[in-house]
Short mmCIF file of C-alpha atoms in Angstrom, two decimals:
data_model
loop_
_atom_site.label_atom_id
_atom_site.label_comp_id
_atom_site.label_asym_id
_atom_site.label_seq_id
_atom_site.Cartn_x
_atom_site.Cartn_y
_atom_site.Cartn_z
CA MET A 1 117.77 137.96 127.21
CA TRP A 2 114.15 136.83 126.93
CA LYS A 3 115.24 133.61 125.27
CA SER A 4 117.53 132.87 128.21
CA VAL A 5 114.74 133.67 130.67
CA ARG A 6 112.29 131.36 128.93
CA ARG A 7 114.83 128.56 128.76
CA ALA A 8 115.78 129.02 132.41
CA ALA A 9 112.08 129.06 133.39
CA SER A 10 111.53 125.79 131.54
CA ALA A 11 114.56 124.28 133.27
CA THR A 12 113.27 125.48 136.65
CA LEU A 13 109.91 123.82 136.04
CA HIS A 14 111.73 120.60 135.20
CA LEU A 15 113.81 120.84 138.36
CA PHE A 16 110.70 121.67 140.39
CA ALA A 17 108.98 118.50 139.12
CA ALA A 18 112.14 116.53 139.88
CA ALA A 19 112.30 117.96 143.41
CA ALA A 20 108.62 117.13 144.02
CA MET A 21 109.28 113.57 142.94
CA ALA A 22 112.37 113.39 145.15
CA PHE A 23 110.27 114.57 148.10
CA GLY A 24 107.82 111.80 147.33
CA MET A 25 110.74 109.36 147.35
CA TRP A 26 111.52 110.30 150.95
CA ILE A 27 107.91 109.58 151.92
CA PHE A 28 108.11 106.30 150.01
CA ILE A 29 110.77 105.09 152.45
CA THR A 30 107.91 104.20 154.79
CA VAL A 31 106.44 101.87 152.18
CA LEU A 32 109.84 100.26 151.64
CA LEU A 33 110.29 99.66 155.38
CA ILE A 34 106.82 98.10 155.71
CA THR A 35 107.52 95.86 152.73
CA ALA A 36 110.91 94.80 154.12
CA VAL A 37 109.43 93.93 157.53
CA GLY A 38 106.53 92.04 155.94
CA THR A 39 108.84 90.08 153.66
CA VAL A 40 111.17 89.10 156.50
CA ALA A 41 108.15 88.03 158.56
CA VAL A 42 106.97 85.94 155.55
CA VAL A 43 103.28 86.73 156.22
CA GLY A 44 103.66 90.01 154.33
CA ALA A 45 105.69 88.61 151.45
CA TRP A 46 102.83 89.41 149.06
CA LEU A 47 103.68 93.09 149.56
CA LEU A 48 107.03 92.72 147.80
CA PRO A 49 105.79 92.28 144.19
CA GLU A 50 103.17 94.99 144.70
CA THR A 51 105.84 97.38 145.95
CA VAL A 52 108.09 96.47 143.02
CA LEU A 53 105.24 97.25 140.62
CA LEU A 54 104.78 100.61 142.33
CA ILE A 55 108.51 101.33 142.02
CA ARG A 56 108.30 100.49 138.32
CA ARG A 57 105.48 102.99 137.86
CA ILE A 58 107.47 105.67 139.68
CA ALA A 59 110.57 104.94 137.59
CA GLY A 60 108.40 104.97 134.46
CA ALA A 61 107.06 108.39 135.40
CA LYS A 62 110.62 109.64 135.85
CA ARG A 63 111.61 108.19 132.46
CA GLY A 64 108.74 110.12 130.90
CA LEU A 65 109.76 113.35 132.68
CA THR A 66 113.37 112.95 131.59
CA ALA A 67 112.39 112.11 128.01
CA ALA A 68 110.21 115.24 127.89
CA TRP A 69 113.28 117.35 128.72
CA THR A 70 115.89 115.55 126.62
CA GLY A 71 113.71 114.39 123.74
CA VAL A 72 115.24 110.91 124.00
CA ARG A 73 113.10 107.98 125.12
CA ILE A 74 114.57 105.74 127.84
CA PRO A 75 113.69 102.06 127.22
CA GLU A 76 111.95 100.07 129.92
CA VAL A 77 112.71 96.36 130.37
CA TYR A 78 111.21 94.29 133.18
CA GLN A 79 110.29 90.69 133.79
CA PRO A 80 106.50 90.15 134.10
CA LEU A 81 105.35 89.57 137.68
CA THR A 82 102.80 86.82 137.12
CA GLY A 83 101.98 83.46 138.67
CA THR A 84 101.66 82.46 142.30
CA VAL A 85 102.77 84.65 145.20
CA ARG A 86 105.99 82.67 145.55
CA GLU A 87 106.78 82.99 141.81
CA ARG A 88 106.07 86.72 141.88
CA VAL A 89 108.33 87.20 144.92
CA VAL A 90 111.16 85.22 143.28
CA ARG A 91 110.87 87.19 140.04
CA SER A 92 110.78 90.47 141.95
CA VAL A 93 114.02 89.61 143.71
CA ARG A 94 115.81 88.17 140.67
CA ASP A 95 114.77 90.81 138.17
CA PRO A 96 117.84 92.96 137.44
CA GLY A 97 115.51 95.86 136.70
CA THR A 98 114.39 95.89 140.36
CA ARG A 99 117.94 96.32 141.62
CA HIS A 100 118.54 98.95 138.97
CA ASP A 101 115.47 100.96 140.04
CA LEU A 102 116.45 100.75 143.72
CA ARG A 103 119.90 102.07 142.86
CA TRP A 104 118.33 104.99 141.00
CA MET A 105 115.94 105.67 143.87
CA ALA A 106 118.76 105.78 146.42
CA ALA A 107 120.71 108.25 144.28
CA TYR A 108 117.60 110.29 143.51
CA TRP A 109 117.00 111.01 147.17
CA PHE A 110 120.02 113.34 146.90
CA TYR A 111 120.46 114.66 143.36
CA GLY A 112 116.71 115.20 142.94
CA ALA A 113 117.03 118.35 145.06
CA LEU A 114 119.11 120.31 142.51
CA LEU A 115 116.28 122.86 142.55
CA ALA A 116 117.87 124.20 145.74
CA LEU A 117 120.89 125.26 143.68
CA ALA A 118 118.81 126.72 140.86
CA LEU A 119 116.49 129.05 142.81
CA PRO A 120 119.29 131.31 144.22
CA LEU A 121 120.56 131.85 140.68
CA TRP A 122 117.39 133.65 139.58
CA PRO A 123 117.84 137.01 141.37
CA THR A 124 121.54 137.09 140.47
CA GLY A 125 120.82 136.06 136.90
CA LEU A 126 118.12 138.68 136.35
CA VAL A 127 120.45 141.43 137.52
CA VAL A 128 123.74 140.26 135.99
CA ASP A 129 122.33 138.94 132.73
CA GLY A 130 119.99 141.92 132.47
CA VAL A 131 122.99 144.25 132.53
CA ARG A 132 125.09 142.07 130.21
CA CYS A 133 122.35 141.54 127.63
CA GLY A 134 120.53 144.87 127.90
CA LEU A 135 123.43 147.29 128.25
CA LEU A 136 126.58 145.45 127.15
CA ARG A 137 124.91 143.39 124.41
CA ARG A 138 126.63 140.22 125.56
CA GLU A 139 125.40 136.72 126.15
CA ALA A 140 123.82 135.67 129.44
CA VAL A 141 126.09 133.76 131.83
CA VAL A 142 124.06 133.10 134.99
CA LEU A 143 120.64 131.97 133.77
CA PRO A 144 122.16 129.32 131.46
CA LEU A 145 123.58 127.71 134.62
CA ILE A 146 120.00 126.78 135.58
CA VAL A 147 119.62 125.03 132.23
CA ARG A 148 122.87 123.17 132.85
CA LEU A 149 121.57 122.00 136.22
CA ALA A 150 118.47 120.63 134.50
CA ASP A 151 120.65 118.95 131.89
CA LEU A 152 122.82 117.46 134.65
CA GLU A 153 119.76 116.10 136.45
CA ALA A 154 118.45 114.58 133.21
CA ASP A 155 121.84 113.07 132.35
CA TRP A 156 122.13 111.39 135.74
CA SER A 157 118.56 110.08 135.51
CA THR A 158 119.18 108.74 132.01
CA ALA A 159 122.35 106.96 133.09
CA LEU A 160 120.69 105.42 136.16
CA LEU A 161 117.37 104.48 134.54
CA LYS A 162 118.76 102.83 131.42
CA PRO A 163 118.09 99.07 131.57
CA PRO A 164 121.12 97.03 132.61
CA PRO A 165 122.79 94.93 129.89
CA GLN A 166 121.59 91.74 131.56
CA ALA A 167 117.96 92.86 131.36
CA LEU A 168 118.38 93.90 127.72
CA LEU A 169 119.92 90.52 126.92
CA THR A 170 117.09 88.67 128.68
CA ALA A 171 114.47 90.71 126.83
CA ARG A 172 116.29 90.08 123.56
CA VAL A 173 116.34 86.32 124.15
CA GLU A 174 112.63 86.32 125.06
CA ARG A 175 111.78 88.32 121.96
CA LEU A 176 113.80 86.00 119.73
CA ALA A 177 112.12 82.99 121.31
CA GLN A 178 108.70 84.52 120.69
CA THR A 179 109.48 85.47 117.09
CA ARG A 180 110.91 81.99 116.49
CA ALA A 181 107.71 80.44 117.80
CA ASP A 182 105.63 82.79 115.66
CA ALA A 183 107.77 81.97 112.62
CA ILE A 184 107.30 78.23 113.21
CA ASN A 185 103.56 78.68 113.57
CA ALA A 186 103.40 80.87 110.47
CA HIS A 187 105.50 78.33 108.55
CA GLY A 188 103.16 75.53 109.60
CA ALA A 189 100.12 77.55 108.59
CA GLU A 190 101.74 78.34 105.24
CA LEU A 191 102.47 74.67 104.59
CA ARG A 192 98.87 73.78 105.42
CA ARG A 193 97.63 76.52 103.08
CA ILE A 194 99.84 75.28 100.25
CA GLU A 195 98.71 71.69 100.86
CA ARG A 196 95.06 72.80 100.87
CA ASP A 197 95.50 74.83 97.68
CA LEU A 198 97.20 71.92 95.92
CA HIS A 199 94.63 69.39 97.13
CA ASP A 200 91.51 71.45 96.48
CA GLY A 201 92.80 73.27 93.42
CA ALA A 202 95.50 71.88 91.16
CA GLN A 203 95.14 68.26 92.28
CA ALA A 204 91.38 68.28 91.74
CA GLN A 205 91.86 69.84 88.31
CA LEU A 206 94.46 67.22 87.34
CA VAL A 207 92.21 64.37 88.48
CA ALA A 208 89.38 65.75 86.37
CA LEU A 209 91.80 66.16 83.46
CA SER A 210 92.91 62.54 83.74
CA MET A 211 89.29 61.34 83.77
CA ARG A 212 88.39 63.33 80.66
CA ILE A 213 91.41 62.06 78.77
CA GLY A 214 90.43 58.50 79.73
CA LEU A 215 86.85 59.06 78.53
CA ALA A 216 88.14 60.58 75.30
CA ARG A 217 90.31 57.51 74.62
CA ARG A 218 87.34 55.19 75.10
CA ALA A 219 85.05 57.29 72.94
CA TYR A 220 87.56 57.85 70.14
CA ALA A 221 86.85 54.60 68.24
CA GLY A 222 83.05 54.77 68.28
CA ALA A 223 82.27 58.50 68.63
CA PRO A 224 85.12 60.76 67.41
CA GLU A 225 83.02 63.92 67.83
CA SER A 226 82.37 63.16 71.49
CA ALA A 227 86.07 62.38 71.95
CA LEU A 228 86.99 65.74 70.40
CA LYS A 229 84.61 67.54 72.75
CA LEU A 230 86.13 65.72 75.74
CA LEU A 231 89.63 66.69 74.58
CA ASP A 232 88.56 70.35 74.37
CA GLU A 233 87.27 70.13 77.93
CA ALA A 234 90.51 68.42 78.96
CA GLN A 235 92.50 71.33 77.48
CA GLU A 236 90.42 73.82 79.47
CA GLN A 237 90.97 71.70 82.57
CA ALA A 238 94.72 71.71 81.96
CA GLU A 239 94.73 75.51 81.68
CA LYS A 240 92.82 75.79 84.96
CA ALA A 241 95.31 73.46 86.63
CA LEU A 242 98.19 75.59 85.36
CA THR A 243 96.47 78.71 86.74
CA GLU A 244 96.06 77.05 90.14
CA LEU A 245 99.72 76.01 90.16
CA ARG A 246 100.84 79.54 89.26
CA HIS A 247 98.70 80.85 92.12
CA VAL A 248 100.38 78.44 94.55
CA VAL A 249 103.85 79.35 93.27
CA ARG A 250 103.13 83.07 93.66
CA GLY A 251 102.08 82.41 97.26
CA ILE A 252 105.42 80.73 98.00
CA HIS A 253 107.78 83.12 96.22
CA PRO A 254 106.52 85.31 93.37
CA PRO A 255 108.59 84.60 90.23
CA ILE A 256 108.45 88.28 89.34
CA LEU A 257 110.68 88.99 92.35
CA THR A 258 113.40 86.79 90.88
CA ASP A 259 113.01 88.25 87.40
CA ARG A 260 112.54 91.96 88.08
CA GLY A 261 113.64 92.55 91.66
CA LEU A 262 111.65 94.19 94.44
CA ALA A 263 111.17 97.55 92.73
CA GLY A 264 109.84 95.97 89.53
CA ALA A 265 107.65 93.53 91.45
CA VAL A 266 106.11 96.35 93.49
CA ARG A 267 105.47 98.35 90.31
CA ALA A 268 103.60 95.37 88.85
CA LEU A 269 101.74 94.93 92.13
CA ALA A 270 100.73 98.60 92.15
CA ALA A 271 99.57 98.42 88.53
CA SER A 272 97.32 95.44 89.25
CA SER A 273 95.96 96.73 92.57
CA GLY A 274 93.21 98.88 91.08
CA LEU A 275 94.59 101.88 93.00
CA GLU A 276 96.44 105.00 91.98
CA VAL A 277 99.77 104.26 93.66
CA ALA A 278 102.54 106.84 93.98
CA LEU A 279 105.68 104.72 94.14
CA ASP A 280 109.13 105.85 95.25
CA ASP A 281 111.44 102.87 94.70
CA GLY A 282 114.42 104.53 96.37
CA GLY A 283 116.75 103.53 93.53
CA LEU A 284 116.60 99.84 94.38
CA ASP A 285 117.10 99.02 90.70
CA GLN A 286 120.68 100.22 91.02
CA GLY A 287 123.21 98.52 93.26
CA PRO A 288 123.07 95.18 95.05
CA ARG A 289 119.77 93.50 95.83
CA ALA A 290 118.49 92.55 99.25
CA PRO A 291 118.41 88.86 100.23
CA ALA A 292 115.53 86.87 98.73
CA ALA A 293 113.79 86.42 102.10
CA VAL A 294 113.88 90.19 102.74
CA GLU A 295 112.54 90.99 99.27
CA ALA A 296 109.75 88.43 99.70
CA ALA A 297 108.76 89.84 103.10
CA ALA A 298 108.72 93.41 101.74
CA TYR A 299 106.67 92.31 98.72
CA PHE A 300 104.04 90.57 100.84
CA VAL A 301 103.87 93.58 103.19
CA VAL A 302 103.12 95.89 100.26
CA ALA A 303 100.64 93.39 98.81
CA GLU A 304 98.74 93.05 102.10
CA ALA A 305 98.77 96.81 102.70
CA LEU A 306 97.46 97.66 99.21
CA THR A 307 94.79 94.97 99.53
CA ASN A 308 93.62 96.55 102.79
CA VAL A 309 93.60 100.00 101.20
CA ALA A 310 91.45 98.76 98.32
CA LYS A 311 89.04 96.92 100.63
CA TYR A 312 88.63 99.13 103.67
CA SER A 313 90.07 102.63 103.30
CA GLY A 314 87.42 104.15 101.03
CA VAL A 315 90.05 105.88 98.87
CA THR A 316 91.64 105.05 95.54
CA ARG A 317 95.10 106.44 96.14
CA ALA A 318 98.06 105.20 98.17
CA GLU A 319 101.77 105.93 98.56
CA VAL A 320 104.55 103.35 98.69
CA HIS A 321 108.12 104.25 99.60
CA LEU A 322 111.07 101.86 99.45
CA VAL A 323 114.26 103.07 101.11
CA ARG A 324 117.69 101.48 101.00
CA ALA A 325 118.90 102.18 104.55
CA ARG A 326 122.44 101.65 105.78
CA ARG A 327 121.49 98.60 107.81
CA GLY A 328 118.43 97.32 106.02
CA LEU A 329 115.40 97.97 103.89
CA ARG A 330 112.57 100.29 104.92
CA VAL A 331 109.07 100.13 103.48
CA ARG A 332 106.36 102.72 104.11
CA ILE A 333 102.77 102.53 102.88
CA ARG A 334 100.40 105.44 103.47
CA ASP A 335 96.82 106.25 102.56
CA GLU A 336 94.41 109.05 103.45
CA GLY A 337 91.48 106.72 104.08
CA CYS A 338 89.12 106.32 107.01
CA GLY A 339 91.74 104.70 109.28
CA GLY A 340 90.82 102.61 112.29
CA ALA A 341 92.84 99.56 111.21
CA ASP A 342 92.77 96.89 113.92
CA GLU A 343 95.17 93.94 114.02
CA ALA A 344 92.66 91.95 116.05
CA GLY A 345 90.08 92.32 113.29
CA GLY A 346 91.79 89.95 110.86
CA SER A 347 94.80 87.78 110.19
CA GLY A 348 96.36 89.94 107.46
CA LEU A 349 98.08 92.54 109.66
CA LEU A 350 99.02 89.93 112.24
CA GLY A 351 100.53 87.74 109.53
CA MET A 352 102.44 90.74 108.23
CA ARG A 353 103.87 91.42 111.68
CA ARG A 354 104.86 87.77 112.15
CA ARG A 355 106.51 87.58 108.75
CA VAL A 356 108.59 90.68 109.53
CA ALA A 357 109.40 89.57 113.09
CA ALA A 358 110.73 86.26 111.76
CA LEU A 359 113.47 88.29 110.03
CA ASP A 360 114.10 90.34 113.20
CA GLY A 361 112.39 93.33 111.63
CA THR A 362 110.00 95.88 113.10
CA VAL A 363 106.51 97.05 112.16
CA ARG A 364 105.05 100.41 113.20
CA MET A 365 101.45 101.15 112.34
CA SER A 366 99.51 104.36 112.87
CA SER A 367 95.84 104.31 111.95
CA PRO A 368 93.69 106.73 113.96
CA VAL A 369 89.99 106.83 113.22
CA GLY A 370 89.55 109.27 110.35
CA GLY A 371 92.99 108.50 108.97
CA PRO A 372 95.56 108.61 107.69
CA THR A 373 96.89 105.06 107.93
CA MET A 374 100.63 104.54 107.74
CA ILE A 375 102.58 101.30 108.00
CA GLU A 376 106.35 101.45 108.37
CA VAL A 377 108.42 98.28 108.16
CA GLU A 378 112.15 97.96 108.66
CA LEU A 379 113.88 94.75 107.61
CA PRO A 380 117.55 94.35 108.60
CA CYS A 381 119.91 93.08 105.92
CA VAL A 382 123.42 93.44 104.58
CA TRP A 383 123.70 94.97 101.12
#
């Protein structure tokens, strides 16, 4: 009985908040009329985008209220209202989200008052359900109707506030365009880095090697000992050049990924990180491997994350989890350090996000001050 009462009370509070918002919608009609008159008269056209922004905030508040009851977040997709007054007015009118919100608002003027049906059920429910639960030991039948009214209100709000397919498609296209631009920029930066590493590293070493070999040839006839010393230096120069070339190759695609797969490469990365890393490879050694681009992105995510842990976290332990999901690969890195990671503070986290976005993946980072820091990456792929 008490469980039914508490649930019904929670539903009543939800319906009360919904009714209060619906009452506010009736008052908001005045704002809509003023905006309509001003837009028709042209001189007040600037009111239209401001009113649309206000409607978006109201709809956003309703999405939050509905999500609090259902536990399911309702996505929000709108076109940005920026630019000149004329551009903002045009975008306000053409944005499918605006028409969608107006449709919800019109319906909400009526179904938002479901509280009027819930309140009369309380006296009946307390009597009927009190007898059924207290004396007859049966389930409540009246008070659960209040919960169903709250569920009905939330279902209608969810259906009306979900972004239209056209808005979702537009947002998807914009996101793909942005990630494509970021991928092109990242690719250009990577090419410049490789060129710089080759020019300043391996190429310089090879030039020095060629010069020493030439000097050794000239000195061989008259001073064999000097020639031998120059050849020793040339050998050291050759080893340095090979080291530089290996460094460049690892920056493009680590050979260990090809040889040992992602799980083995991450184990080697953890062993060389200087940290105590608890690794859960998720059984990636068994079964098919992810595409090379996905493995490379996951490897560089783990490498960047462990580097940040070693540099900034103040701890010597980290956790790495690799999960073979049904539609992709998930990577999670966690540490109990000081937290406070900021993407704006350096290029590492931003580069990680761009690398993942180029594969249509997602990055979620949580790093409150005081820790812990957790980075979750999901990379879509077909196994």
